[in-house]
PDB file of C-alpha atoms in Angstrom:
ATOM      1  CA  UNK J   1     -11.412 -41.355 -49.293  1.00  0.00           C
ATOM      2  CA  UNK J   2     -13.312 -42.178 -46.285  1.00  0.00           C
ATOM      3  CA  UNK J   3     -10.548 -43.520 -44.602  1.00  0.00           C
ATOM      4  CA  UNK J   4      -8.183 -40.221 -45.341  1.00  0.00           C
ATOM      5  CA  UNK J   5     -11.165 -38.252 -43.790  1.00  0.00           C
ATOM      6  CA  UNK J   6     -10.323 -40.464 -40.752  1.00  0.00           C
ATOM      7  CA  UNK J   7      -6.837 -39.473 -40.925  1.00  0.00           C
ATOM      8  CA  UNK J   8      -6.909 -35.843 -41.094  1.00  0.00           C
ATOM      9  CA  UNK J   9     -10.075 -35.926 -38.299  1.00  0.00           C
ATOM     10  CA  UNK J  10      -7.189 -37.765 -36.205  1.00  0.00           C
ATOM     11  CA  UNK J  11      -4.817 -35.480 -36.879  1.00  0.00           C
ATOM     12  CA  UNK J  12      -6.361 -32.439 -36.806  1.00  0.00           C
ATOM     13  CA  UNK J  13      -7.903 -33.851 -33.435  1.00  0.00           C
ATOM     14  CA  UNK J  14      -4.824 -34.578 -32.387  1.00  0.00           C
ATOM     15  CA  UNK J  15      -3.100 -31.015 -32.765  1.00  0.00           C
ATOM     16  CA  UNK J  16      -5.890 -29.754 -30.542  1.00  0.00           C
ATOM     17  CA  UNK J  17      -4.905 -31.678 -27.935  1.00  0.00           C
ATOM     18  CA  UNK J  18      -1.668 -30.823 -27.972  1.00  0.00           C
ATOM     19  CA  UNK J  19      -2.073 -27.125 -28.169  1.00  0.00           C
ATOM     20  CA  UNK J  20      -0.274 -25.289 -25.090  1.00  0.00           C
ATOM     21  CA  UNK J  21      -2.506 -24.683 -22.290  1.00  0.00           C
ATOM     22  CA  UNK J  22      -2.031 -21.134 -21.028  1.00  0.00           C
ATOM     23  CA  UNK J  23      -2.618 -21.915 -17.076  1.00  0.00           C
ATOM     24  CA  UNK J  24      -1.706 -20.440 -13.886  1.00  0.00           C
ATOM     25  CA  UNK J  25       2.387 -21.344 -14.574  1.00  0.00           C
ATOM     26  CA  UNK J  26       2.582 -18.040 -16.326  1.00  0.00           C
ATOM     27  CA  UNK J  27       0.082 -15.946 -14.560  1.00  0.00           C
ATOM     28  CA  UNK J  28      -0.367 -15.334 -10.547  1.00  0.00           C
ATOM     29  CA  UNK J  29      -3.768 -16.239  -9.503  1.00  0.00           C
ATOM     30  CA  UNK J  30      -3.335 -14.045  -5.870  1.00  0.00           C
ATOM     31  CA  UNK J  31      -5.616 -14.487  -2.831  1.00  0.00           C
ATOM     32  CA  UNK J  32      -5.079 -11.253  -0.257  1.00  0.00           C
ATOM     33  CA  UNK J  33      -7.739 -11.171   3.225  1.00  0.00           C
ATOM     34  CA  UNK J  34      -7.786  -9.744   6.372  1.00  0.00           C
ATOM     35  CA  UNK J  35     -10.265 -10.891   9.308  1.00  0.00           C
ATOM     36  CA  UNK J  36     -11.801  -7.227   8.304  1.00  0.00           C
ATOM     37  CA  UNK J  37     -11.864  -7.687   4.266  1.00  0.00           C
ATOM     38  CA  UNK J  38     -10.733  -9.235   1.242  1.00  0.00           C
ATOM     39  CA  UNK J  39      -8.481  -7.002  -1.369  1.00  0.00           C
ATOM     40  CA  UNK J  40      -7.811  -9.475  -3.867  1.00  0.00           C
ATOM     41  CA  UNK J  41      -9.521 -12.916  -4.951  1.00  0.00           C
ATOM     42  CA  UNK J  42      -8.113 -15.030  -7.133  1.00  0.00           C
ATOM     43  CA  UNK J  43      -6.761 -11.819  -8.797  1.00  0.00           C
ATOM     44  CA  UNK J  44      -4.473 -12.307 -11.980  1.00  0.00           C
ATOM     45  CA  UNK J  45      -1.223  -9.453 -10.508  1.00  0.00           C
ATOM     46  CA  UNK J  46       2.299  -9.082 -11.609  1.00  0.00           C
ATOM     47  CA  UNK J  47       4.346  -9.295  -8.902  1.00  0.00           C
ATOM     48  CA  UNK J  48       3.393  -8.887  -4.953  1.00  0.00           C
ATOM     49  CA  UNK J  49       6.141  -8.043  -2.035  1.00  0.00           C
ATOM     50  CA  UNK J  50       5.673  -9.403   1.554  1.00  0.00           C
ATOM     51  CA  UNK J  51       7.478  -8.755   4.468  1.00  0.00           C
ATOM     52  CA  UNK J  52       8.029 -12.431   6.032  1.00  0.00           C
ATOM     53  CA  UNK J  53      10.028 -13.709   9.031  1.00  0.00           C
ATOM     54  CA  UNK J  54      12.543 -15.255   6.888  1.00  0.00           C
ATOM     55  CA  UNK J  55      12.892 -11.919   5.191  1.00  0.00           C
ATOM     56  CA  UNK J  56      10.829  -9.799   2.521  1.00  0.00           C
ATOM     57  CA  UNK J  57      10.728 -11.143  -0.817  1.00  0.00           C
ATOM     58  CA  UNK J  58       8.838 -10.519  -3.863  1.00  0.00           C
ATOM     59  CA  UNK J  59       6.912 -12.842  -6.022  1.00  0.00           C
ATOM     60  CA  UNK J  60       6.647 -13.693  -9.370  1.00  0.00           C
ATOM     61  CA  UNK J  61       4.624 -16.233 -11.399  1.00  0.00           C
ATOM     62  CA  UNK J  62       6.674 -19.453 -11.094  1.00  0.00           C
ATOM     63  CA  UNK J  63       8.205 -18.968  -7.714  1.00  0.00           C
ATOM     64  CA  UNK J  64       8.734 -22.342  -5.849  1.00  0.00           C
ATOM     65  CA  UNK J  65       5.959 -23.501  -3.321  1.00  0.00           C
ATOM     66  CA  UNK J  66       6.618 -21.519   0.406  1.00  0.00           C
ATOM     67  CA  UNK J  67       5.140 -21.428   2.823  1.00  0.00           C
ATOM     68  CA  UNK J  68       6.128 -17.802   5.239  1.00  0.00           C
ATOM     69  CA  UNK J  69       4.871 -16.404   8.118  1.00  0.00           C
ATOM     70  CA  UNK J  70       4.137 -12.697   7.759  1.00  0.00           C
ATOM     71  CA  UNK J  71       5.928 -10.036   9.924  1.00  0.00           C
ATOM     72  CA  UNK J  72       4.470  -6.542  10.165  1.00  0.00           C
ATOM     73  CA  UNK J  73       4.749  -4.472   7.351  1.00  0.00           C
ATOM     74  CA  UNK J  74       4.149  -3.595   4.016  1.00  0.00           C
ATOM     75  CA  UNK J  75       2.634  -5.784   1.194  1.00  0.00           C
ATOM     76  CA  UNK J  76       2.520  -4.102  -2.195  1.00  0.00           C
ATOM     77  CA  UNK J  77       0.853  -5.331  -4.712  1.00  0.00           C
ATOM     78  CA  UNK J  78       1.972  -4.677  -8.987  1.00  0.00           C
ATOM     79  CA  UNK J  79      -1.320  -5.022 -10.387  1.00  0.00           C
ATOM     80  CA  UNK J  80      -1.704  -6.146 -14.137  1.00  0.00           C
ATOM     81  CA  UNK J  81      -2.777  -2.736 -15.222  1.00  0.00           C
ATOM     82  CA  UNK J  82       0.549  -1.029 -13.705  1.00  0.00           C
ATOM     83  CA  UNK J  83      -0.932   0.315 -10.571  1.00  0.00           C
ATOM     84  CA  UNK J  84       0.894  -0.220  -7.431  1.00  0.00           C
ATOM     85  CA  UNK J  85      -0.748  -0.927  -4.048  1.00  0.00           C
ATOM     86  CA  UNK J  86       0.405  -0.790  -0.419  1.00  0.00           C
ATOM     87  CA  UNK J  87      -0.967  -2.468   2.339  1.00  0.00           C
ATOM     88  CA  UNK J  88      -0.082  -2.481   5.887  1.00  0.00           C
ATOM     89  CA  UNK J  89      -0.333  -6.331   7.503  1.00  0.00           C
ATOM     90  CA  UNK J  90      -0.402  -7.117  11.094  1.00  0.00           C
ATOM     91  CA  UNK J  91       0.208 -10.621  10.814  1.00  0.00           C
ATOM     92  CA  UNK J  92      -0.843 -13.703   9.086  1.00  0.00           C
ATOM     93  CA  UNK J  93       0.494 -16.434   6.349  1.00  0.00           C
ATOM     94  CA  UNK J  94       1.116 -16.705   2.796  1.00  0.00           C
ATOM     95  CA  UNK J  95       1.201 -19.512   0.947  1.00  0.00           C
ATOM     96  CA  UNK J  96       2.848 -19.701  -2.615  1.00  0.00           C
ATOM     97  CA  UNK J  97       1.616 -23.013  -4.303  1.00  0.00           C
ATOM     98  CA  UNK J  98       2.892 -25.405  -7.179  1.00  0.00           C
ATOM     99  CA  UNK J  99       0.055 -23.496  -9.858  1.00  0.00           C
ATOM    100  CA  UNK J 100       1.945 -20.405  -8.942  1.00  0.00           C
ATOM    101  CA  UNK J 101      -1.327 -18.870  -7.131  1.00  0.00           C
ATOM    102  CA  UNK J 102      -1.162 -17.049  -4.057  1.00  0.00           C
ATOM    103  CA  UNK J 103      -2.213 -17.128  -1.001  1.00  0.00           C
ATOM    104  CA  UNK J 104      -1.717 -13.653   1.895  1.00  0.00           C
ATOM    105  CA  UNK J 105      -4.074 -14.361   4.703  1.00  0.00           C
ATOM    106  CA  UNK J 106      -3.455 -11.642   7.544  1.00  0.00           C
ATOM    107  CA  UNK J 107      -5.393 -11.092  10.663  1.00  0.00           C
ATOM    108  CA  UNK J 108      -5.619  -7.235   9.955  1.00  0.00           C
ATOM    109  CA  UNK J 109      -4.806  -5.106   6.472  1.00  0.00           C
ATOM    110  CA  UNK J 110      -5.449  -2.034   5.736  1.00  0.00           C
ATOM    111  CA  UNK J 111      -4.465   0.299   3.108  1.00  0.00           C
ATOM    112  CA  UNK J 112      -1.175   2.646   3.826  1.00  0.00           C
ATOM    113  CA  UNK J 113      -3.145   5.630   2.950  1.00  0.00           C
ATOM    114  CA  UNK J 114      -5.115   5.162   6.245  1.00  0.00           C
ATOM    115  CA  UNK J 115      -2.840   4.936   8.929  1.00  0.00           C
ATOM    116  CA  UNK J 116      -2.452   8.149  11.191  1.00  0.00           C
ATOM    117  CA  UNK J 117       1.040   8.959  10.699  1.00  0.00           C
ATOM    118  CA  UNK J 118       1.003  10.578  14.211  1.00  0.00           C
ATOM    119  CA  UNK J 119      -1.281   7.640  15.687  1.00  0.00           C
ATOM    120  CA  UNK J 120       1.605   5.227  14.470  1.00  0.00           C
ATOM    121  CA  UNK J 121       4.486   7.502  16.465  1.00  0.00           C
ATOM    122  CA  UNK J 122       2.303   7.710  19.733  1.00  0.00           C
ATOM    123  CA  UNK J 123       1.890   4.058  19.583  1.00  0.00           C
ATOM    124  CA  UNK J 124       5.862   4.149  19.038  1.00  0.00           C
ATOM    125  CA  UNK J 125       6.399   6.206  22.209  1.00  0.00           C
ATOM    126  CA  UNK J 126       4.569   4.566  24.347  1.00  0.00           C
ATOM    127  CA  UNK J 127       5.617   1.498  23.627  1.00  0.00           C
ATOM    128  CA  UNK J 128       9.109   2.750  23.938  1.00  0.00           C
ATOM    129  CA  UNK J 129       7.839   3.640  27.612  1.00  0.00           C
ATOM    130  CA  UNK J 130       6.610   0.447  28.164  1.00  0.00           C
ATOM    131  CA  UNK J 131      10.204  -1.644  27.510  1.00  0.00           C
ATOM    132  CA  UNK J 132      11.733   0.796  30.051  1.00  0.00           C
ATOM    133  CA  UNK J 133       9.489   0.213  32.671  1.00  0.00           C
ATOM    134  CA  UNK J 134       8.450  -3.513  32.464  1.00  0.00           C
ATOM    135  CA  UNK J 135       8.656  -5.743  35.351  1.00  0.00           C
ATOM    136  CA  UNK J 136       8.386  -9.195  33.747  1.00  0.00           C
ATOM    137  CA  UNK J 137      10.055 -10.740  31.053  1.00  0.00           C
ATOM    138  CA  UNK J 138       6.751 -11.227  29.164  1.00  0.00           C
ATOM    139  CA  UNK J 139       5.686  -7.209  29.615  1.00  0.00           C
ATOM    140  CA  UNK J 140       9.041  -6.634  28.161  1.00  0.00           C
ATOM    141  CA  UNK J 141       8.427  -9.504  25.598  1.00  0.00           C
ATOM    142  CA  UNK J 142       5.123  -7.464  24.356  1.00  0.00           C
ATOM    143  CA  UNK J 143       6.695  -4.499  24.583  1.00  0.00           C
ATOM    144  CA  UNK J 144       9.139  -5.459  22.472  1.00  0.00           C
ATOM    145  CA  UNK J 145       6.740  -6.463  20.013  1.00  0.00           C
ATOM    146  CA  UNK J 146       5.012  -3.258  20.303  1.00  0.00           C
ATOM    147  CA  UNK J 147       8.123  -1.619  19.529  1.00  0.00           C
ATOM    148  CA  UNK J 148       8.300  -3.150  16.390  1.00  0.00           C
ATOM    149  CA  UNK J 149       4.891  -3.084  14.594  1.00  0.00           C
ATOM    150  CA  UNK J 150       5.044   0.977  16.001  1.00  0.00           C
ATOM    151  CA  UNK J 151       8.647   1.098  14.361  1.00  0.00           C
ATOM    152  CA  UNK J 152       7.151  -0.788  11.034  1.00  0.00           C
ATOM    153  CA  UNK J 153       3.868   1.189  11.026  1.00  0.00           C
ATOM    154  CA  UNK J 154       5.870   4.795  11.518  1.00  0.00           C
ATOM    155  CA  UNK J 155       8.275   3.490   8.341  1.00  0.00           C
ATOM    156  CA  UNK J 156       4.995   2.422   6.483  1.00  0.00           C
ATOM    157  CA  UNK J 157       3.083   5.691   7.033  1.00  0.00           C
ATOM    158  CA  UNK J 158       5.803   8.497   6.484  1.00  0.00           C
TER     159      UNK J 158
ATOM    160  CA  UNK D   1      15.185 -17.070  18.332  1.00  0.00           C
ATOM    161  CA  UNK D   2      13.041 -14.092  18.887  1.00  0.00           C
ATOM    162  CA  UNK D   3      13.146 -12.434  22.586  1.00  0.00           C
ATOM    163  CA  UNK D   4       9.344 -12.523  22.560  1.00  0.00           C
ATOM    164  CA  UNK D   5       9.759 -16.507  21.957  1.00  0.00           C
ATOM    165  CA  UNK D   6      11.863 -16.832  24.566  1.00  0.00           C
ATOM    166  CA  UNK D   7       9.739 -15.591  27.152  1.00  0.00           C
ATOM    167  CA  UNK D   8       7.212 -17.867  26.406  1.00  0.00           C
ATOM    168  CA  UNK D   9       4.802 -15.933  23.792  1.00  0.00           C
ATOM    169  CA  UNK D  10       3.894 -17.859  20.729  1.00  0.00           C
ATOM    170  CA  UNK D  11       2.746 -16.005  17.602  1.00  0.00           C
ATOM    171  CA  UNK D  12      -0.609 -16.035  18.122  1.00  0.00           C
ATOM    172  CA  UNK D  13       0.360 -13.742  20.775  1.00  0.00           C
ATOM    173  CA  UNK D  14       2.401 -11.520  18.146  1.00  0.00           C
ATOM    174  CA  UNK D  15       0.011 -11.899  16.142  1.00  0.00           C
ATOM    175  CA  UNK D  16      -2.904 -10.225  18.365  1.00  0.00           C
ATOM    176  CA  UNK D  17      -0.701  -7.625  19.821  1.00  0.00           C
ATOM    177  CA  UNK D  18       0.303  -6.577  16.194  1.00  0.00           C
ATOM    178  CA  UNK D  19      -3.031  -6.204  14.925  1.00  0.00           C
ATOM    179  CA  UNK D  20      -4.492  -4.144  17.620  1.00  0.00           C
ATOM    180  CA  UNK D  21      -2.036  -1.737  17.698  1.00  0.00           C
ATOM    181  CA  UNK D  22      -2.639  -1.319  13.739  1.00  0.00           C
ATOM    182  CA  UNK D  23      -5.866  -0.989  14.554  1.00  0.00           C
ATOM    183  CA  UNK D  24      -5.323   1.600  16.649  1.00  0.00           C
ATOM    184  CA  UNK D  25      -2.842   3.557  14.268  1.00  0.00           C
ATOM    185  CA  UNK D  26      -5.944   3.819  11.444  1.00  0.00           C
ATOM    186  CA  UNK D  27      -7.406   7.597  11.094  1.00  0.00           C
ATOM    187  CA  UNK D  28     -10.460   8.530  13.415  1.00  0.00           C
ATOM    188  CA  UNK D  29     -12.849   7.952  10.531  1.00  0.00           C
ATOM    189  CA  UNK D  30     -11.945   4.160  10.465  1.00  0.00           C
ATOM    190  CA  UNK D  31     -10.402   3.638  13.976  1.00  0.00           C
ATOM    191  CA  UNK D  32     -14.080   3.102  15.217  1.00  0.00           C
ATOM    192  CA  UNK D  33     -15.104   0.629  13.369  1.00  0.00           C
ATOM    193  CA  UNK D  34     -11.603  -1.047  13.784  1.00  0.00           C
ATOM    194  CA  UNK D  35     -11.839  -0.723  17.381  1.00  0.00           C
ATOM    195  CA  UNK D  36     -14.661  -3.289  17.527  1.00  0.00           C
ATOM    196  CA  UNK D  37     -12.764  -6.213  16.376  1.00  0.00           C
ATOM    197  CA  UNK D  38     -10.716  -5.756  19.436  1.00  0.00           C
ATOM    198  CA  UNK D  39     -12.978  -7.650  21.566  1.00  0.00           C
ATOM    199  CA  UNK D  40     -14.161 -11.376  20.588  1.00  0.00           C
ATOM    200  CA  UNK D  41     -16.040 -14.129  22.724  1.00  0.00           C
ATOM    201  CA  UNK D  42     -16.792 -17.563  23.134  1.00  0.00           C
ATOM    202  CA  UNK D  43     -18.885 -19.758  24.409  1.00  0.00           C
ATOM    203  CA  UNK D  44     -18.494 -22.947  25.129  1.00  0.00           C
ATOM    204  CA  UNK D  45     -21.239 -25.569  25.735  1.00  0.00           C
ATOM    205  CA  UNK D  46     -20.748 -29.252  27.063  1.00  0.00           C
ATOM    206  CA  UNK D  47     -23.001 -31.599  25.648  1.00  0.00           C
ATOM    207  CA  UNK D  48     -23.865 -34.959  27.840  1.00  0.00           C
ATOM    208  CA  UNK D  49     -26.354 -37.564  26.851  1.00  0.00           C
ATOM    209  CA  UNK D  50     -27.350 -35.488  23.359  1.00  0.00           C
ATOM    210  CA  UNK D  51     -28.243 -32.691  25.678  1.00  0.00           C
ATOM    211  CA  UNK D  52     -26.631 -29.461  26.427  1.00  0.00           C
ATOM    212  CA  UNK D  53     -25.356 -28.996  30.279  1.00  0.00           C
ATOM    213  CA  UNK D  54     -25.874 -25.055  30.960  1.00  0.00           C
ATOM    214  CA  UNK D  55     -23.163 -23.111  32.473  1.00  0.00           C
ATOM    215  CA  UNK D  56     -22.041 -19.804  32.903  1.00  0.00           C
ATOM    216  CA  UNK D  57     -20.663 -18.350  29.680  1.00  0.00           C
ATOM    217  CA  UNK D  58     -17.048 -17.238  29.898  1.00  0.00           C
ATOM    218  CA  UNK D  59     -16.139 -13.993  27.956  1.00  0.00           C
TER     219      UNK D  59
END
């Protein structure tokens, strides 16, 4: 009798053990700061966009390890309760890992509801201005840049 | 490869330019407060013999 005990304990034991563990492989575990403040951390979300370099993509749980630099635009965010976020990035990294978490470190964020659509335009113009008349091939350089965080913060803000 | 690469700007320099001007394309009510992370310092300090050597500070 006493040994049976043993048996079942073992087994019963042993069915614990192998019970699925519900981890980060089917959930996002998602990281979002800025040098000026952190929107997310270690947030379970759905799905989150980025605009990257190598393209924009959108993530799910499961995607394979990347690693992407971030281009200016917009990062929305599918949050677990249905609501949708949008925030404008600057810059910055993310950083999917093999748990499926996370990672969108940007050197400034800020929500699309506060950008100054008409801010965003002048910045456009004059930037515009500045490719026409620069002398060196690094003015130009920024000036190209300019151009295109104006063009993506116009897009983001209309 | 990117023009701005080209002429000898990294992404650190992309990566400053981009986030002022955002910073400058916030509404008034939080362009002020943005506006102060434009600026940042350092100072650096050499240390000889366990003992800081002073020096002028460099903005």
């Amino acid at each position: 009798m006493a040994a049976l005990r043993g048996v079942s304990r073992l087994l019963t034991r042993r069915a614990l053990n192998t019970a699925p563990k519900r981890g980060y492989a089917d959930e996002m575990s998602f990281t979002f700061a800025a040098g000026n403040q952190v929107f997310y951390d270690a947030q379970s979300v759905r799905q989150v966009d980025v605009p990257s370099f190598s393209g924009s993509f959108g993530i799910l749980p499961k995607h394979v390890p990347t690693l992407a630099v971030l281009k200016p635009g917009v990062v929305t965010v599918f949050e677990n309760d249905g609501n949708v976020k949008k925030i404008f990035v600057s810059s910055g990294t993310v950083t999917i890992n093999e748990d499926s978490s996370v990672q969108v470190l940007a050197e400034e964020a800020a929500p699309v509801e506060n950008i100054d659509i008409s801010a965003a335009r002048e910045i456009l113009s004059k930037a515009q201005g500045e490719l026409s008349s620069a002398a060196t091939e690094q003015a130009r350089a920024e000036a190209s840049i300019a151009i295109e965080v104006g063009e993506a913060l116009v897009k983001a803000a209309e | 490869m990117s023009a701005w690469r080209a002429a000898g700007l990294n992404y650190i320099n992309f990566s400053n330019i981009a986030a002022r001007l955002l910073r400058r394309a916030l509404k008034p009510e939080f362009r002020a407060e943005a506006a102060k992370r434009d600026e940042s310092h350092i100072r650096i300090t050499k240390w000889a013999d366990g003992k800081p050597i002073r020096q002028e500070s460099s903005a």
